[in-house]
Backbone as JSON, one array per atom type, in Angstrom:
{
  "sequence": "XXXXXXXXXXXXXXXXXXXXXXXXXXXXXXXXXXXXXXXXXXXXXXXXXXXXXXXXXXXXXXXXXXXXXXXXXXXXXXXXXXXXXXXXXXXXXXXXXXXXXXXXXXXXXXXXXXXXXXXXXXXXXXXXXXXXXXXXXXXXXXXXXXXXXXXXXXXXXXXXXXXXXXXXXXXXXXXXXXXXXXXXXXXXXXXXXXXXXXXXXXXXXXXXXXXXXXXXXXXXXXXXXXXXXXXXXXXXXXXXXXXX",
  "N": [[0.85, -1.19, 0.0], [0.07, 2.28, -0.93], [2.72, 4.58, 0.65], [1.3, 7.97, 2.18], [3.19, 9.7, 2.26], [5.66, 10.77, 0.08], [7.88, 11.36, 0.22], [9.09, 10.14, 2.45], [10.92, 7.41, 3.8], [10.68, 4.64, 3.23], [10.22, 0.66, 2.21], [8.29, 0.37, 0.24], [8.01, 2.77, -0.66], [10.65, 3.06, -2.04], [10.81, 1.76, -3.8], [8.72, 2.2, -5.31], [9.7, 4.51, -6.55], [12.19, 3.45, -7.81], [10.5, 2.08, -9.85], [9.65, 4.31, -11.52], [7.18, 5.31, -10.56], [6.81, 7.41, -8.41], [8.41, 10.56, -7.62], [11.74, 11.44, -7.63], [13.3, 11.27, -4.53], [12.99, 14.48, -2.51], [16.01, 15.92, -1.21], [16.85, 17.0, 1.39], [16.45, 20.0, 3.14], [18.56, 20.31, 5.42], [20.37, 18.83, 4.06], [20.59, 20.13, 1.6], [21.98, 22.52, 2.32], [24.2, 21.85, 3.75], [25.22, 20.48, 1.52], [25.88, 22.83, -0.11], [27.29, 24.58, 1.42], [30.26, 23.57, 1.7], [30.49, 23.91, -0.96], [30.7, 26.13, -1.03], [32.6, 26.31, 0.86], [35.15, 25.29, -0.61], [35.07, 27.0, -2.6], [36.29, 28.96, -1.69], [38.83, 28.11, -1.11], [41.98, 29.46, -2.66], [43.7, 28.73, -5.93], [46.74, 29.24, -5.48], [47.13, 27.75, -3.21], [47.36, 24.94, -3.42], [49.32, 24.49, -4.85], [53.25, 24.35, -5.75], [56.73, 25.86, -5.27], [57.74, 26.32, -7.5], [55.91, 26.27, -9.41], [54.07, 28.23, -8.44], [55.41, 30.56, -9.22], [55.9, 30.19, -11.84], [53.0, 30.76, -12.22], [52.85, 33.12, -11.65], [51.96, 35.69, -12.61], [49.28, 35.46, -13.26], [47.63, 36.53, -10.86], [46.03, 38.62, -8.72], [46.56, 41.85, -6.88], [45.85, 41.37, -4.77], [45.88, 38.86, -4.03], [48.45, 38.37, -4.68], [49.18, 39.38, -1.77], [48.37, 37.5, -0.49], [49.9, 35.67, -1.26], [52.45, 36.04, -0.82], [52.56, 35.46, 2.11], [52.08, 32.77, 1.8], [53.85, 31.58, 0.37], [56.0, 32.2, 1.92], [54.94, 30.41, 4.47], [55.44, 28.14, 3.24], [58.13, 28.09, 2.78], [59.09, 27.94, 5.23], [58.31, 25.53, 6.22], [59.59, 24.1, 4.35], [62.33, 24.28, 4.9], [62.23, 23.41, 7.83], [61.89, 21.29, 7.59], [63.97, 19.83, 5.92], [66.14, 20.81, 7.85], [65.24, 19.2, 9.97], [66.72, 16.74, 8.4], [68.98, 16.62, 8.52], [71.16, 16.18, 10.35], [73.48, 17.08, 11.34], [76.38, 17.98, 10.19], [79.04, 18.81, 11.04], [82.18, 17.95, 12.15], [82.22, 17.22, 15.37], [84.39, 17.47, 18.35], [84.82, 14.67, 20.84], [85.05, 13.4, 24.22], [86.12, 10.48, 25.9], [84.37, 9.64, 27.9], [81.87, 10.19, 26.78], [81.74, 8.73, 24.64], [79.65, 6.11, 24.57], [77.49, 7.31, 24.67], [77.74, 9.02, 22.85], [78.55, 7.46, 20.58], [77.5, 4.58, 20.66], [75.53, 4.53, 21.51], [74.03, 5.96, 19.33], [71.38, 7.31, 17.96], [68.63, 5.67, 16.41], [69.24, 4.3, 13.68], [70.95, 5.78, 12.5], [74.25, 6.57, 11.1], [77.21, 6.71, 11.93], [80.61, 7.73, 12.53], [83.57, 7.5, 13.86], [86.65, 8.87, 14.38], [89.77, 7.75, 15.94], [92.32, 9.43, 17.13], [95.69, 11.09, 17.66], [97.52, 14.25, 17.72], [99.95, 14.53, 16.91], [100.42, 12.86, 15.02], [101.04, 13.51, 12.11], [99.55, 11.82, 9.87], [97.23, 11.64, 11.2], [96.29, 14.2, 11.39], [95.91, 14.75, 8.7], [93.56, 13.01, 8.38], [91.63, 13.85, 9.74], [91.17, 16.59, 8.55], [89.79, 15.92, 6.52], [87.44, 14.6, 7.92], [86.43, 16.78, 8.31], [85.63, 18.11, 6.04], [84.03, 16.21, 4.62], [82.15, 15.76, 6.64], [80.29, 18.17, 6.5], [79.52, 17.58, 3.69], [77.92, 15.56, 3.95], [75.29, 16.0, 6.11], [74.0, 14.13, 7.09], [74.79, 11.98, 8.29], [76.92, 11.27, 11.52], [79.56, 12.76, 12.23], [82.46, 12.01, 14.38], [85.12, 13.07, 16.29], [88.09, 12.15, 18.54], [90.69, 11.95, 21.08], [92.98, 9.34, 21.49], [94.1, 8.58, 23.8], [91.77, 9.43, 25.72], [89.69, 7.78, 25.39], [90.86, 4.97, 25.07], [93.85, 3.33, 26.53], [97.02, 3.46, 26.73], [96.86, 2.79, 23.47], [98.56, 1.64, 20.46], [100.76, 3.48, 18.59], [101.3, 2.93, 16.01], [98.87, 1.96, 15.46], [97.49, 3.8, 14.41], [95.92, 6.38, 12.13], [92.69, 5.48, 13.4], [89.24, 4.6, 12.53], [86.9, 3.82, 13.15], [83.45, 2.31, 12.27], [80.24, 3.25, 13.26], [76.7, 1.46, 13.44], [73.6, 1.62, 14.58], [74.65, 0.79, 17.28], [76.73, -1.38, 16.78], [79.29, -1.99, 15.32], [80.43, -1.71, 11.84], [82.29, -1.74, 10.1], [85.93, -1.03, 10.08], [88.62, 0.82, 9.93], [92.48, 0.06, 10.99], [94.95, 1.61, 11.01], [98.18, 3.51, 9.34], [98.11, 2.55, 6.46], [95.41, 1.19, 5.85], [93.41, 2.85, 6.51], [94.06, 4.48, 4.06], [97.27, 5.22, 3.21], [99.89, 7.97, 3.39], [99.38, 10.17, 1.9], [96.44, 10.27, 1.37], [93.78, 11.11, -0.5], [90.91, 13.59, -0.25], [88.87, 12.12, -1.84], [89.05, 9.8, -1.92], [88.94, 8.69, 0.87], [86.24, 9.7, 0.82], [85.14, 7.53, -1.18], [85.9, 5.26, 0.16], [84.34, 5.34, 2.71], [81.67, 5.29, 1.66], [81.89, 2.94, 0.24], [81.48, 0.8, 3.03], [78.99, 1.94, 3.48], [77.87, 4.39, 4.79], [77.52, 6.52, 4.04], [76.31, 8.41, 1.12], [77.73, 8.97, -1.61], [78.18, 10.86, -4.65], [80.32, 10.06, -6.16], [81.42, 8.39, -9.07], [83.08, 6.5, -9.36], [86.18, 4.75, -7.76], [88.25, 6.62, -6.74], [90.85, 5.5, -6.28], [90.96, 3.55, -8.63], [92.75, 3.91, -11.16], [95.38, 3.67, -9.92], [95.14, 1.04, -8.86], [95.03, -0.16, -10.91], [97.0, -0.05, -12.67], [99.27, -1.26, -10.31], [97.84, -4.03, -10.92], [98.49, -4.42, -13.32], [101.21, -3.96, -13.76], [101.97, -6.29, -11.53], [101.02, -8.7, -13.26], [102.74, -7.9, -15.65], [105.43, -8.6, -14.91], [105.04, -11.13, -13.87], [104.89, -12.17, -15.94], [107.18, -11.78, -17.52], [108.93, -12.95, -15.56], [108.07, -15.66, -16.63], [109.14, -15.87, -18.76], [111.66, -15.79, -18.28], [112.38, -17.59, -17.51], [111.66, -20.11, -18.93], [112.85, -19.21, -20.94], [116.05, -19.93, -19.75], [115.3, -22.78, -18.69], [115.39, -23.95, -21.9], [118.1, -23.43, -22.07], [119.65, -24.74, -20.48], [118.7, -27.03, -21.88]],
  "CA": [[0.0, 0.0, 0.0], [1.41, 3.15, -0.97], [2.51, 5.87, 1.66], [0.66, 8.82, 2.0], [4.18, 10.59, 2.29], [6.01, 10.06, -1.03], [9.57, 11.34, 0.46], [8.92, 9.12, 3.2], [11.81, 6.17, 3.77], [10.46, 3.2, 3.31], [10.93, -0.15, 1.06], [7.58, 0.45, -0.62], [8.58, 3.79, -1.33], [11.87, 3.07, -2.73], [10.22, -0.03, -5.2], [7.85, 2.76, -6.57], [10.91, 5.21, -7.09], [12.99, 2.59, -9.2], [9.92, 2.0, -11.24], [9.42, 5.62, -12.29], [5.75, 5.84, -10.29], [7.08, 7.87, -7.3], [9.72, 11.32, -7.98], [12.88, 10.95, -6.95], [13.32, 11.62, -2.96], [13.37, 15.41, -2.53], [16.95, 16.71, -0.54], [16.39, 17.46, 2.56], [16.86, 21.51, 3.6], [19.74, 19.89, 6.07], [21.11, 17.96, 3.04], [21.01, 21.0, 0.68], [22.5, 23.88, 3.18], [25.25, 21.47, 3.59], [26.29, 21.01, 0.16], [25.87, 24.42, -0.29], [28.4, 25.49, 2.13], [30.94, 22.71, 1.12], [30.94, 24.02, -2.44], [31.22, 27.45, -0.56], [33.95, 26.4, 1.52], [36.06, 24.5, -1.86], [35.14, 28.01, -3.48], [37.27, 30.13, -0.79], [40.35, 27.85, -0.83], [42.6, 29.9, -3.3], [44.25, 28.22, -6.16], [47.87, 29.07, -5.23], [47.43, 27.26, -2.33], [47.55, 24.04, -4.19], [50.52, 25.03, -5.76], [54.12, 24.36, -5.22], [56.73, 27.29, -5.23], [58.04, 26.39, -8.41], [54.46, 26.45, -10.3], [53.46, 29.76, -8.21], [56.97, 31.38, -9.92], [55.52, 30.44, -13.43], [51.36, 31.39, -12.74], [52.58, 34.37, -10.66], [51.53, 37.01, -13.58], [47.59, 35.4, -13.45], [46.98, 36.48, -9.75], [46.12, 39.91, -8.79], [47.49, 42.33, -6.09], [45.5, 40.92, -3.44], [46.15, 37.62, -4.14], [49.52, 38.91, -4.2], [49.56, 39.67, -0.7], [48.38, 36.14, 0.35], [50.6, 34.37, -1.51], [53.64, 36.04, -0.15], [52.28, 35.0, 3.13], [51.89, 31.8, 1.82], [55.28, 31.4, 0.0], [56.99, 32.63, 3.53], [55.02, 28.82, 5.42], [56.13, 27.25, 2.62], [59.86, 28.02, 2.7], [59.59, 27.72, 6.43], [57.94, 23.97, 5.95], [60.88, 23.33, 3.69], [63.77, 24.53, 5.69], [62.44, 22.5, 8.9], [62.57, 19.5, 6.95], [65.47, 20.0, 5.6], [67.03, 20.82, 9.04], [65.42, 17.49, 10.53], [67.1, 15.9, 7.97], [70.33, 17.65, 8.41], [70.78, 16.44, 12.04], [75.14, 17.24, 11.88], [77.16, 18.81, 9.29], [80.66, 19.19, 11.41], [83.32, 17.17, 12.98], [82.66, 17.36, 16.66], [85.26, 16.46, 19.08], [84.26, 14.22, 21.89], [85.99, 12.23, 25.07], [85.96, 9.07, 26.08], [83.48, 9.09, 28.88], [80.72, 10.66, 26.06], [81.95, 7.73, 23.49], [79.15, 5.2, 25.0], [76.55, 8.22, 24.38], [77.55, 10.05, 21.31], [78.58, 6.55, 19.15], [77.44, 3.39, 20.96], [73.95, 4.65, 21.89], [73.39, 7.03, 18.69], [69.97, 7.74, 17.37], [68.64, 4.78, 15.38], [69.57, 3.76, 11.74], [72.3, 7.12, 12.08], [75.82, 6.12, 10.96], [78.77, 7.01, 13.11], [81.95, 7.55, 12.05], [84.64, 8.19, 14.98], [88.16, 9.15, 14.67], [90.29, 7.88, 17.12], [93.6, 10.18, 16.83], [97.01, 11.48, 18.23], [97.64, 15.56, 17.26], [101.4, 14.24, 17.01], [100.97, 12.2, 14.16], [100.56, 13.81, 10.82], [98.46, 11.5, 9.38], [95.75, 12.24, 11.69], [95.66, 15.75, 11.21], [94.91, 14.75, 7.45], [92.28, 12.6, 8.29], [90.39, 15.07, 10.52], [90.37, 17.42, 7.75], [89.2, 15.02, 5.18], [86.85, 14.34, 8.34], [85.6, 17.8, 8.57], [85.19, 18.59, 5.15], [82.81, 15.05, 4.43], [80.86, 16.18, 7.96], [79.77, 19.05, 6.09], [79.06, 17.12, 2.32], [76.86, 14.43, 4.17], [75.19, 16.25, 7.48], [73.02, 12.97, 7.63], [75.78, 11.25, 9.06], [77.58, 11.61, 12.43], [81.19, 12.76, 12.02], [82.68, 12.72, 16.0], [86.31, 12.72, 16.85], [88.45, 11.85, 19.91], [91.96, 11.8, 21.06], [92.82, 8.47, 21.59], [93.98, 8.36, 25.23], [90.99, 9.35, 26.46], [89.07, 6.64, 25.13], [91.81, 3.67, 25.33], [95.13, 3.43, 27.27], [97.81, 3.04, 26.08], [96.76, 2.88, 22.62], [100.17, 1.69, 20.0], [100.93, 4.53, 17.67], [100.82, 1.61, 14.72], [97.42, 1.52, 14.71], [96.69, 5.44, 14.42], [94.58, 6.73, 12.67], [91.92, 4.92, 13.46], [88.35, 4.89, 12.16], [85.11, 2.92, 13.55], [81.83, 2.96, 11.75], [78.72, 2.33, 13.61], [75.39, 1.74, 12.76], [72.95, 0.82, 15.59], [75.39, 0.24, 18.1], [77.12, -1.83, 15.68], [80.67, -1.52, 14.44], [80.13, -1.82, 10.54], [83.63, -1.27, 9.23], [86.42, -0.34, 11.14], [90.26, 1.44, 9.21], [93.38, 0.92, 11.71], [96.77, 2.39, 10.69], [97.82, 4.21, 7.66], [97.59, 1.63, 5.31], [94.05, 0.59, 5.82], [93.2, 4.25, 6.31], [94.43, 5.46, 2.72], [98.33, 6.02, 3.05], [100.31, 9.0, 4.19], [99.21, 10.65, 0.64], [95.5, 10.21, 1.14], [93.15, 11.96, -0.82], [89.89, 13.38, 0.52], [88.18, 11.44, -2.55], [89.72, 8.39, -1.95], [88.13, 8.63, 1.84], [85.08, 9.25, 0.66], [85.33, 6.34, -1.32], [86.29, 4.13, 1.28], [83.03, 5.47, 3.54], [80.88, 4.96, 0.81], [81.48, 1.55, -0.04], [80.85, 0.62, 3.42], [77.39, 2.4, 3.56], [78.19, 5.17, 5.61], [77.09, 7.8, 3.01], [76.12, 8.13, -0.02], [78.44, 9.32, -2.58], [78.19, 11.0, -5.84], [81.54, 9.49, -6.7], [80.82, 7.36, -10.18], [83.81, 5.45, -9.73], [87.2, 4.62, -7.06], [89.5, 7.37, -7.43], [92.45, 4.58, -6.64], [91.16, 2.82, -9.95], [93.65, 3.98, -11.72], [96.28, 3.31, -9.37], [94.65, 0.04, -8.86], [94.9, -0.84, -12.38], [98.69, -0.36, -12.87], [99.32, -2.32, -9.81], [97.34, -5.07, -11.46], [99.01, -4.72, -14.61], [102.6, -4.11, -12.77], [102.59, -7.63, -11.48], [101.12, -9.17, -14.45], [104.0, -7.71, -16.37], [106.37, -8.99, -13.97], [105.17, -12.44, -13.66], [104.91, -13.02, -17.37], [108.53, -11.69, -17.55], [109.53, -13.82, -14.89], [107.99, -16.83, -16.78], [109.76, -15.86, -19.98], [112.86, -15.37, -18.0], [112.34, -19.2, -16.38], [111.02, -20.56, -19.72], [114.33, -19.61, -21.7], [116.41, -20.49, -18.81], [115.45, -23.97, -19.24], [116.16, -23.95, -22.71], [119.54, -22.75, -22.48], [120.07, -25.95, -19.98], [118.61, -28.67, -22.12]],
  "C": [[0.89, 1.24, 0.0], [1.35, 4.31, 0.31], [1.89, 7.15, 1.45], [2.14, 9.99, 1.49], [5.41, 10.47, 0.86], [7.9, 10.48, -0.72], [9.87, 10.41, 1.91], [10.3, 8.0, 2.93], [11.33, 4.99, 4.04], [9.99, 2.59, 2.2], [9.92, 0.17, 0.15], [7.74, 1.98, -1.17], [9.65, 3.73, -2.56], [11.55, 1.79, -4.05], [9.38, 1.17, -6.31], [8.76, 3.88, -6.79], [11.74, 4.64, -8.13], [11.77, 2.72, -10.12], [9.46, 3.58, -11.58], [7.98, 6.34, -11.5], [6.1, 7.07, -9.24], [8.34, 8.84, -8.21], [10.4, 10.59, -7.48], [12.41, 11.66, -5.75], [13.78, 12.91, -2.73], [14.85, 15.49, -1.37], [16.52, 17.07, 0.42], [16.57, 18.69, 2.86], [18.55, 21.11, 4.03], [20.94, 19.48, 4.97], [22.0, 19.34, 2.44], [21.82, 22.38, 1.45], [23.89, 22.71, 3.28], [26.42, 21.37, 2.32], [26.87, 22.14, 0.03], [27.5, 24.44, 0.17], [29.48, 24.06, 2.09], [31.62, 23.2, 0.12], [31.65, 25.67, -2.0], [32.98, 27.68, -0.5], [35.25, 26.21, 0.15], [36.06, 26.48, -2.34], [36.06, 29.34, -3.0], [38.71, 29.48, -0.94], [40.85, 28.39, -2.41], [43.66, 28.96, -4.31], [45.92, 27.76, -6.05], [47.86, 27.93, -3.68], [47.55, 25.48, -2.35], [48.84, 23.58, -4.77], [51.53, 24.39, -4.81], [54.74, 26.07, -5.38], [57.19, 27.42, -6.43], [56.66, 26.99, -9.8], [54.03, 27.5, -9.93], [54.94, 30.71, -9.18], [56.22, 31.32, -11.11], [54.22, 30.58, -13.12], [51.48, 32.8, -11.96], [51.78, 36.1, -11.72], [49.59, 36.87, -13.92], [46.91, 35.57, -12.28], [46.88, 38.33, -9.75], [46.7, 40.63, -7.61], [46.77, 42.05, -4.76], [45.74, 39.61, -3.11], [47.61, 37.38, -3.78], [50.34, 38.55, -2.88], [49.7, 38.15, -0.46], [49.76, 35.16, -0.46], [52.39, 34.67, -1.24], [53.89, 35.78, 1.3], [53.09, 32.96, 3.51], [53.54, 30.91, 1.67], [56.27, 31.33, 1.45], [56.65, 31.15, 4.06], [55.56, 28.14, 4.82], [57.33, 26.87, 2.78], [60.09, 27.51, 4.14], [58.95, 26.02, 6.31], [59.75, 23.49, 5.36], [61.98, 22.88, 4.34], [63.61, 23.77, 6.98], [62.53, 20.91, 8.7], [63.69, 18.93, 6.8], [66.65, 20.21, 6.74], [66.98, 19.62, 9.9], [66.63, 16.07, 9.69], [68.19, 15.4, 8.11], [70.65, 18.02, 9.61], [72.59, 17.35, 12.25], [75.34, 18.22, 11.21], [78.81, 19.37, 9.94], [80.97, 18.04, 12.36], [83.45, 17.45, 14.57], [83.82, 16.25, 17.58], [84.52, 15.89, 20.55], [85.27, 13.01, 23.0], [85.38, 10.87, 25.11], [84.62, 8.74, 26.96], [81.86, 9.65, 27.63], [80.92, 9.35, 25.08], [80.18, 7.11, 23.68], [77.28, 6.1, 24.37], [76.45, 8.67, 23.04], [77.71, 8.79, 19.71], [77.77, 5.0, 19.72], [75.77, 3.14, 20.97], [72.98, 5.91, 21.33], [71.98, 7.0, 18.5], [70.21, 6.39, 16.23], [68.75, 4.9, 14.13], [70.53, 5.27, 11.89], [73.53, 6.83, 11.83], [76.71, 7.17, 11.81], [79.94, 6.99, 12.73], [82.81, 8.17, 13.23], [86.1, 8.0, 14.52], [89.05, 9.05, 15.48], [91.78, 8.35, 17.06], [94.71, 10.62, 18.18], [97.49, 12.96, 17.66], [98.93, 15.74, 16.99], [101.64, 13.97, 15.94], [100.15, 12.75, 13.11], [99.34, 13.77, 10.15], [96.88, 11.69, 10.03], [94.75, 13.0, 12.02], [95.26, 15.58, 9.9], [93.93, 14.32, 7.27], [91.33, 13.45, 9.01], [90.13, 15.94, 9.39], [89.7, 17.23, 7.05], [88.26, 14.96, 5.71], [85.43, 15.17, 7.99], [85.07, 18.01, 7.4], [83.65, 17.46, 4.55], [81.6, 15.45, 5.5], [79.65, 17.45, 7.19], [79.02, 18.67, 4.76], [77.7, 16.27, 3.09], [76.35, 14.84, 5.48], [74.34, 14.78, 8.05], [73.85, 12.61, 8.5], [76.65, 11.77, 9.99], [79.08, 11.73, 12.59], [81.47, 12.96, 13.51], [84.66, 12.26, 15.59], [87.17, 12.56, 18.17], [89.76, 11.27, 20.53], [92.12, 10.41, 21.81], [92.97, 7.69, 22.97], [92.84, 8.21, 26.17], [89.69, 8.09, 26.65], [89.94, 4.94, 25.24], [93.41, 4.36, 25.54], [95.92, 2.59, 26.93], [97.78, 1.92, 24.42], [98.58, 2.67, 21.89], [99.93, 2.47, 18.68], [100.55, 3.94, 16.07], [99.72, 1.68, 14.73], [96.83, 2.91, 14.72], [97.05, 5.63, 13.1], [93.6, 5.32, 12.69], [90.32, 5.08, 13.06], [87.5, 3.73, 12.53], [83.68, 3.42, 12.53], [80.9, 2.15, 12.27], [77.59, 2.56, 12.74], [74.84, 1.13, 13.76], [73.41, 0.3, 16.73], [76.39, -0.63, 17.79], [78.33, -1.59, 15.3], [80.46, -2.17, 13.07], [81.4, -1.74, 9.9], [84.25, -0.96, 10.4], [88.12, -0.1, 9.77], [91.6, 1.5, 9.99], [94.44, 0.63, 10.71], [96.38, 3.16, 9.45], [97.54, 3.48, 6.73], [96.45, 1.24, 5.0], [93.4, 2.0, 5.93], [93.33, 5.08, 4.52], [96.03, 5.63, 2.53], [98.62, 7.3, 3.52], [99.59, 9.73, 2.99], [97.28, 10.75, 0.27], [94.54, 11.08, 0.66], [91.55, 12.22, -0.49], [88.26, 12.46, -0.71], [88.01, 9.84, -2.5], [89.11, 7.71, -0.62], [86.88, 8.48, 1.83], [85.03, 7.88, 0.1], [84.94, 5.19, -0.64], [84.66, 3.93, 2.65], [81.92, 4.8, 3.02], [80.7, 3.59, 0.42], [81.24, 0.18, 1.19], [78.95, 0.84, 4.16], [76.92, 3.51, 4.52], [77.55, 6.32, 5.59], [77.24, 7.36, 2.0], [76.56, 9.03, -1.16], [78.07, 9.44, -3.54], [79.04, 10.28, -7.18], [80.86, 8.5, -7.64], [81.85, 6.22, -9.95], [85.36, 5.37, -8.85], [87.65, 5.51, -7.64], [90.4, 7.08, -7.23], [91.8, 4.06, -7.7], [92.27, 2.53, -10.67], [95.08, 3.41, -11.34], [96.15, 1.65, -8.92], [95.24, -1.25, -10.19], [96.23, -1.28, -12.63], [99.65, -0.83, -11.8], [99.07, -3.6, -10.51], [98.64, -5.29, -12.77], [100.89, -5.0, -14.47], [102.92, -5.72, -12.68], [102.23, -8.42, -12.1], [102.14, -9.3, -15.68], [105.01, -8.3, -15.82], [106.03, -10.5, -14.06], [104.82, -13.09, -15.07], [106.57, -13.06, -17.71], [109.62, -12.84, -17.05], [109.77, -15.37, -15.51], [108.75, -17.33, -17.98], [111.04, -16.12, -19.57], [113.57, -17.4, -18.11], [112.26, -20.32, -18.15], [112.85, -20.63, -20.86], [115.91, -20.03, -20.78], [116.88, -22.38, -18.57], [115.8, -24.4, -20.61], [117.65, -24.13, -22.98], [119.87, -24.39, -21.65], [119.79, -27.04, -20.48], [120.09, -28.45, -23.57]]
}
């Protein structure tokens, strides 16, 4: 039986709506004042505000001088959004020095997934004034990563000069790599490319570097005692000859 009320909710309503006998179900006032002010609200949010700052730079000539105003407002949260990101991200950027009794704090019990790189040095020995600088200057290329340094007494006693410099890399509490002496360090001659390098291919940071900058020096090693031990075999080879 049909309802007297034809916007009424119920099933016999909605049976004679599909078949065409019944309008559709008028909107309610509540319904329609809502839309309304919905489409309102959508119709106040300003298109720059959508925008990045690159795309407001190229539509900036289709706004007008009030628009203007807001969007140098806007531009200003933006940059400040950016720059606190960018500063979370960008927890370091320098070579702090640190003692022994902070070690346990500043590398053992860093901030999770943060790499660690410590320097354990002597201000005596050459080489470990080159690696600090090489230190400082990478602290600053990669701030992700924790550059600390730390004279070596204070952290271990009686430390043997042979194994300076020294280099640890944590990760997680973690020693991930570790560099003692010069040789495993780079040489007295080390270059601060060659360091990076060496960081990089344990996972330390992440390098632009396309390719070892010992390669080269790598190579003519290789080829060095290749030349040499074919020589040798030529040497050995007519040698026997000459004796049969």
């Amino acid at each position: 039986m049909q309802s007297s009320d034809p916007n009424e909710d119920t099933e016999w309503n909605d049976i004679l709506r599909d078949f065409g006998i019944l309008p559709p179900k008028e909107e309610s006032k509540d319904e329609i004042e809502e839309m309304v002010l919905c489409l309102q609200k959508e119709a106040m949010v300003k298109p720059f505000e959508k925008m990045t700052l690159a795309q407001l730079n190229e539509a900036e000539d289709e706004f007008d001088e009030e628009d203007m105003q807001a969007i140098e407002t806007y531009r200003y949260k933006k940059r400040l959004q950016e720059w606190k990101a960018l500063k979370k991200k960008q927890k370091f950027g320098e070579l702090r020095e640190i003692s022994g009794n902070q070690y346990v704090n500043e590398v053992t019990n860093a901030e999770k997934d943060v790499w660690v790189i410590i320097h354990l040095y002597r201000s005596s020995i050459p080489m470990c004034l080159l690696v600090n600088q090489h230190l400082s200057l990478l602290a600053r290329k990669f701030p992700e990563t924790k550059f600390v340094k730390a004279i070596v007494n204070s952290c271990i006693q009686h430390y043997h000069d042979n194994c300076l410099p020294t280099i640890f890399v944590y990760k997680n509490g973690q020693i991930e790599a570790k560099f003692i002496g010069i040789i495993e360090c780079g040489g007295i001659n080390l270059k601060l490319e060659e360091l990076e390098w060496k960081l990089a291919e344990v996972g330390a940071i992440q390098t632009d570097l396309e390719e070892n900058p010992q390669k080269d020096i790598v190579d003519m090693m290789v080829s060095s005692v290749r030349n040499t031990s074919i020589h040798d075999d030529s040497d050995s080879s007519n040698s026997d000859n000459d004796t049969k």
